[in-house]
């Protein structure tokens, strides 16, 4: 078992790597499993019919399952632009660019 297989042992940067892989794999389960039970995921912009936020891990799972299931879009690349450390060692702020079809 690698360190990335153990959620409690993951660093924020490792979680970010797993997040990007879940996007590439279009896996709502892998993505949602990265979230705390009561997490809130907010979107700074949305598409018509897409919510501005998901409240809770299961809402993240259901929301991405519905969105990815209904969309023919495929993520081909997630390019890390930057990751910024914060005063809290469990928090980073990431910028990325997504390329897809």
PDB file of C-alpha atoms in Angstrom:
ATOM      1  CA  UNK A   1       0.000   0.000   0.000  1.00  0.00           C
ATOM      2  CA  UNK A   2       1.432   3.361  -1.009  1.00  0.00           C
ATOM      3  CA  UNK A   3       1.093   6.483   1.161  1.00  0.00           C
ATOM      4  CA  UNK A   4      -1.497   7.798  -1.312  1.00  0.00           C
ATOM      5  CA  UNK A   5      -3.742   4.825  -0.458  1.00  0.00           C
ATOM      6  CA  UNK A   6      -4.103   5.979   3.150  1.00  0.00           C
ATOM      7  CA  UNK A   7      -6.222   9.167   3.303  1.00  0.00           C
ATOM      8  CA  UNK A   8      -5.153  10.170   6.813  1.00  0.00           C
ATOM      9  CA  UNK A   9      -1.483   9.992   5.807  1.00  0.00           C
ATOM     10  CA  UNK A  10      -1.780  12.167   2.714  1.00  0.00           C
ATOM     11  CA  UNK A  11      -0.260  15.610   2.564  1.00  0.00           C
ATOM     12  CA  UNK A  12      -2.257  18.384   0.905  1.00  0.00           C
ATOM     13  CA  UNK A  13      -0.049  18.073  -2.192  1.00  0.00           C
ATOM     14  CA  UNK A  14      -0.691  14.319  -2.346  1.00  0.00           C
ATOM     15  CA  UNK A  15      -4.430  14.946  -2.098  1.00  0.00           C
ATOM     16  CA  UNK A  16      -4.093  17.431  -4.949  1.00  0.00           C
ATOM     17  CA  UNK A  17      -2.312  14.791  -7.057  1.00  0.00           C
ATOM     18  CA  UNK A  18      -5.140  12.327  -6.331  1.00  0.00           C
ATOM     19  CA  UNK A  19      -7.714  15.014  -7.174  1.00  0.00           C
ATOM     20  CA  UNK A  20      -6.128  15.590 -10.565  1.00  0.00           C
ATOM     21  CA  UNK A  21      -6.009  11.833 -11.229  1.00  0.00           C
ATOM     22  CA  UNK A  22      -9.690  11.467 -10.326  1.00  0.00           C
ATOM     23  CA  UNK A  23     -10.479  14.213 -12.830  1.00  0.00           C
ATOM     24  CA  UNK A  24      -8.434  12.465 -15.522  1.00  0.00           C
ATOM     25  CA  UNK A  25     -10.138   9.150 -14.706  1.00  0.00           C
ATOM     26  CA  UNK A  26     -13.561  10.844 -14.539  1.00  0.00           C
ATOM     27  CA  UNK A  27     -14.103   8.990 -11.241  1.00  0.00           C
ATOM     28  CA  UNK A  28     -16.685  10.598  -8.947  1.00  0.00           C
ATOM     29  CA  UNK A  29     -15.953   7.991  -6.268  1.00  0.00           C
ATOM     30  CA  UNK A  30     -12.196   8.599  -6.213  1.00  0.00           C
ATOM     31  CA  UNK A  31     -12.839  12.340  -6.195  1.00  0.00           C
ATOM     32  CA  UNK A  32     -15.457  12.284  -3.430  1.00  0.00           C
ATOM     33  CA  UNK A  33     -13.361   9.980  -1.255  1.00  0.00           C
ATOM     34  CA  UNK A  34     -10.818  12.811  -0.976  1.00  0.00           C
ATOM     35  CA  UNK A  35     -13.363  15.013   0.829  1.00  0.00           C
ATOM     36  CA  UNK A  36     -14.270  15.189   4.499  1.00  0.00           C
ATOM     37  CA  UNK A  37     -17.808  14.086   5.307  1.00  0.00           C
ATOM     38  CA  UNK A  38     -19.019  17.668   5.824  1.00  0.00           C
ATOM     39  CA  UNK A  39     -16.883  19.317   3.130  1.00  0.00           C
ATOM     40  CA  UNK A  40     -18.115  22.199   0.999  1.00  0.00           C
ATOM     41  CA  UNK A  41     -16.962  22.443  -2.618  1.00  0.00           C
ATOM     42  CA  UNK A  42     -17.682  25.829  -4.200  1.00  0.00           C
ATOM     43  CA  UNK A  43     -17.322  26.748  -7.863  1.00  0.00           C
ATOM     44  CA  UNK A  44     -16.254  30.300  -8.777  1.00  0.00           C
ATOM     45  CA  UNK A  45     -18.115  29.872 -12.071  1.00  0.00           C
ATOM     46  CA  UNK A  46     -20.645  27.334 -13.296  1.00  0.00           C
ATOM     47  CA  UNK A  47     -22.410  26.099 -16.390  1.00  0.00           C
ATOM     48  CA  UNK A  48     -26.174  26.413 -16.843  1.00  0.00           C
ATOM     49  CA  UNK A  49     -27.945  23.857 -14.679  1.00  0.00           C
ATOM     50  CA  UNK A  50     -24.820  23.199 -12.570  1.00  0.00           C
ATOM     51  CA  UNK A  51     -24.940  24.167  -8.873  1.00  0.00           C
ATOM     52  CA  UNK A  52     -22.597  26.775  -7.399  1.00  0.00           C
ATOM     53  CA  UNK A  53     -21.653  24.452  -4.522  1.00  0.00           C
ATOM     54  CA  UNK A  54     -21.862  20.943  -3.157  1.00  0.00           C
ATOM     55  CA  UNK A  55     -22.368  20.486   0.574  1.00  0.00           C
ATOM     56  CA  UNK A  56     -21.004  17.210   1.948  1.00  0.00           C
ATOM     57  CA  UNK A  57     -18.949  14.356   0.514  1.00  0.00           C
ATOM     58  CA  UNK A  58     -21.997  12.516  -0.816  1.00  0.00           C
ATOM     59  CA  UNK A  59     -23.221  15.637  -2.619  1.00  0.00           C
ATOM     60  CA  UNK A  60     -19.787  15.881  -4.268  1.00  0.00           C
ATOM     61  CA  UNK A  61     -20.047  12.226  -5.295  1.00  0.00           C
ATOM     62  CA  UNK A  62     -23.601  12.538  -6.639  1.00  0.00           C
ATOM     63  CA  UNK A  63     -22.956  15.868  -8.325  1.00  0.00           C
ATOM     64  CA  UNK A  64     -19.865  14.739 -10.177  1.00  0.00           C
ATOM     65  CA  UNK A  65     -21.450  11.390 -11.050  1.00  0.00           C
ATOM     66  CA  UNK A  66     -24.391  13.215 -12.643  1.00  0.00           C
ATOM     67  CA  UNK A  67     -22.262  15.847 -14.375  1.00  0.00           C
ATOM     68  CA  UNK A  68     -19.643  13.455 -15.712  1.00  0.00           C
ATOM     69  CA  UNK A  69     -22.271  10.884 -16.644  1.00  0.00           C
ATOM     70  CA  UNK A  70     -24.195  13.423 -18.710  1.00  0.00           C
ATOM     71  CA  UNK A  71     -21.207  15.101 -20.319  1.00  0.00           C
ATOM     72  CA  UNK A  72     -19.223  13.827 -23.283  1.00  0.00           C
ATOM     73  CA  UNK A  73     -16.321  16.035 -22.160  1.00  0.00           C
ATOM     74  CA  UNK A  74     -13.076  14.234 -21.437  1.00  0.00           C
ATOM     75  CA  UNK A  75     -10.235  15.725 -19.409  1.00  0.00           C
ATOM     76  CA  UNK A  76      -6.992  15.090 -21.270  1.00  0.00           C
ATOM     77  CA  UNK A  77      -4.593  17.037 -19.098  1.00  0.00           C
ATOM     78  CA  UNK A  78      -4.547  18.839 -15.784  1.00  0.00           C
ATOM     79  CA  UNK A  79      -1.604  21.214 -15.695  1.00  0.00           C
ATOM     80  CA  UNK A  80      -0.499  22.531 -12.328  1.00  0.00           C
ATOM     81  CA  UNK A  81      -0.009  26.261 -12.529  1.00  0.00           C
ATOM     82  CA  UNK A  82       0.881  26.837  -8.881  1.00  0.00           C
ATOM     83  CA  UNK A  83       0.333  25.518  -5.377  1.00  0.00           C
ATOM     84  CA  UNK A  84       0.669  27.935  -2.481  1.00  0.00           C
ATOM     85  CA  UNK A  85       1.416  26.975   1.104  1.00  0.00           C
ATOM     86  CA  UNK A  86      -0.638  28.634   3.831  1.00  0.00           C
ATOM     87  CA  UNK A  87      -0.138  29.190   7.548  1.00  0.00           C
ATOM     88  CA  UNK A  88      -2.191  26.021   8.102  1.00  0.00           C
ATOM     89  CA  UNK A  89      -0.030  22.989   7.149  1.00  0.00           C
ATOM     90  CA  UNK A  90      -3.166  21.090   6.109  1.00  0.00           C
ATOM     91  CA  UNK A  91      -4.236  23.729   3.569  1.00  0.00           C
ATOM     92  CA  UNK A  92      -2.855  24.694   0.182  1.00  0.00           C
ATOM     93  CA  UNK A  93      -4.289  26.857  -2.550  1.00  0.00           C
ATOM     94  CA  UNK A  94      -3.895  25.465  -6.052  1.00  0.00           C
ATOM     95  CA  UNK A  95      -4.202  26.899  -9.527  1.00  0.00           C
ATOM     96  CA  UNK A  96      -4.525  24.605 -12.503  1.00  0.00           C
ATOM     97  CA  UNK A  97      -5.480  24.598 -16.158  1.00  0.00           C
ATOM     98  CA  UNK A  98      -7.565  21.778 -17.600  1.00  0.00           C
ATOM     99  CA  UNK A  99      -7.391  20.740 -21.255  1.00  0.00           C
ATOM    100  CA  UNK A 100     -10.005  18.451 -22.707  1.00  0.00           C
ATOM    101  CA  UNK A 101     -12.389  17.702 -25.509  1.00  0.00           C
TER     102      UNK A 101
END
